[in-house]
């Protein structure tokens, strides 16, 4: 048992940001080794120009979700954001 989790449990992990992916990868692998399923990993920010996102996907099979993505930070510290995941017209209500 890990912090009250037991074999067969399913969890949603939340991280503030993903850069190199070491923390999330280690945590997910630890859960997997104890037969706990990570249903999703949600992050406020993912730095796509660093290896963390790919590391997590490749080593754990979990594809992180995010609120904000950063594709690049220029030498002048200009942040180049990723495309939004959803448009302003996103409607989660299914149509009949």
Short mmCIF file of C-alpha atoms in Angstrom, two decimals:
data_model
loop_
_atom_site.label_atom_id
_atom_site.label_comp_id
_atom_site.label_asym_id
_atom_site.label_seq_id
_atom_site.Cartn_x
_atom_site.Cartn_y
_atom_site.Cartn_z
CA UNK A 1 0.00 0.00 0.00
CA UNK A 2 1.25 3.50 -0.91
CA UNK A 3 -0.28 6.40 1.03
CA UNK A 4 -3.57 4.54 1.35
CA UNK A 5 -3.62 3.34 -2.27
CA UNK A 6 -3.99 -0.37 -2.86
CA UNK A 7 -3.74 -2.77 -5.80
CA UNK A 8 -6.45 -2.10 -8.35
CA UNK A 9 -6.97 1.55 -7.41
CA UNK A 10 -7.21 4.14 -10.18
CA UNK A 11 -5.82 7.65 -9.72
CA UNK A 12 -5.74 11.04 -11.39
CA UNK A 13 -2.38 12.75 -10.85
CA UNK A 14 -2.06 16.53 -10.92
CA UNK A 15 1.29 18.31 -11.36
CA UNK A 16 2.01 22.03 -11.54
CA UNK A 17 4.31 21.84 -14.58
CA UNK A 18 6.16 19.30 -16.67
CA UNK A 19 9.68 20.06 -17.88
CA UNK A 20 12.02 17.05 -17.64
CA UNK A 21 9.39 14.56 -16.49
CA UNK A 22 11.49 12.89 -13.80
CA UNK A 23 9.03 13.35 -10.93
CA UNK A 24 5.90 12.31 -12.82
CA UNK A 25 7.63 9.36 -14.51
CA UNK A 26 9.02 8.07 -11.22
CA UNK A 27 5.71 8.45 -9.45
CA UNK A 28 3.71 6.75 -12.22
CA UNK A 29 6.20 3.86 -12.42
CA UNK A 30 6.01 3.44 -8.65
CA UNK A 31 2.23 3.23 -8.87
CA UNK A 32 2.42 0.81 -11.81
CA UNK A 33 4.83 -1.42 -9.85
CA UNK A 34 2.15 -1.62 -7.15
CA UNK A 35 -0.69 -2.33 -9.61
CA UNK A 36 -2.23 1.13 -9.24
CA UNK A 37 -3.50 2.60 -12.54
CA UNK A 38 -2.86 6.22 -13.47
CA UNK A 39 -6.02 7.14 -15.37
CA UNK A 40 -4.63 10.56 -16.31
CA UNK A 41 -1.90 13.07 -15.52
CA UNK A 42 -3.07 16.68 -15.63
CA UNK A 43 -0.67 19.59 -15.56
CA UNK A 44 -1.14 23.34 -15.51
CA UNK A 45 1.80 23.89 -17.86
CA UNK A 46 3.88 21.66 -20.15
CA UNK A 47 7.20 22.87 -21.55
CA UNK A 48 7.19 21.00 -24.88
CA UNK A 49 10.69 22.22 -25.73
CA UNK A 50 12.05 20.10 -22.87
CA UNK A 51 12.00 16.27 -22.85
CA UNK A 52 9.46 15.65 -20.06
CA UNK A 53 6.28 15.17 -22.08
CA UNK A 54 7.87 12.58 -24.39
CA UNK A 55 9.65 10.87 -21.50
CA UNK A 56 6.38 10.37 -19.61
CA UNK A 57 4.55 9.04 -22.68
CA UNK A 58 7.37 6.72 -23.75
CA UNK A 59 8.22 5.32 -20.31
CA UNK A 60 4.75 5.04 -18.76
CA UNK A 61 2.18 5.09 -21.57
CA UNK A 62 0.38 8.00 -19.88
CA UNK A 63 -0.28 11.03 -22.11
CA UNK A 64 -0.29 14.19 -19.97
CA UNK A 65 -3.10 16.72 -20.31
CA UNK A 66 -2.47 20.44 -19.86
CA UNK A 67 -4.05 23.84 -19.47
CA UNK A 68 -1.13 25.75 -21.05
CA UNK A 69 1.60 24.52 -23.36
CA UNK A 70 4.85 26.34 -24.15
CA UNK A 71 6.58 25.41 -27.41
CA UNK A 72 9.60 27.69 -27.03
CA UNK A 73 11.16 30.49 -24.99
CA UNK A 74 13.28 32.82 -27.12
CA UNK A 75 16.66 34.25 -26.18
CA UNK A 76 14.75 37.48 -25.42
CA UNK A 77 12.55 35.49 -22.97
CA UNK A 78 9.54 35.68 -25.28
CA UNK A 79 7.19 32.78 -24.58
CA UNK A 80 5.84 31.00 -27.66
CA UNK A 81 2.64 29.22 -26.56
CA UNK A 82 1.28 25.98 -27.99
CA UNK A 83 -1.98 25.91 -29.88
CA UNK A 84 -5.03 25.70 -27.60
CA UNK A 85 -6.44 22.22 -27.06
CA UNK A 86 -10.00 23.52 -27.38
CA UNK A 87 -11.51 26.37 -29.36
CA UNK A 88 -13.65 29.10 -27.81
CA UNK A 89 -16.60 27.27 -29.34
CA UNK A 90 -15.96 24.09 -27.32
CA UNK A 91 -19.24 22.65 -26.10
CA UNK A 92 -18.94 19.58 -23.85
CA UNK A 93 -22.69 18.91 -24.11
CA UNK A 94 -23.36 16.16 -26.65
CA UNK A 95 -25.93 16.92 -29.34
CA UNK A 96 -28.77 14.44 -29.84
#
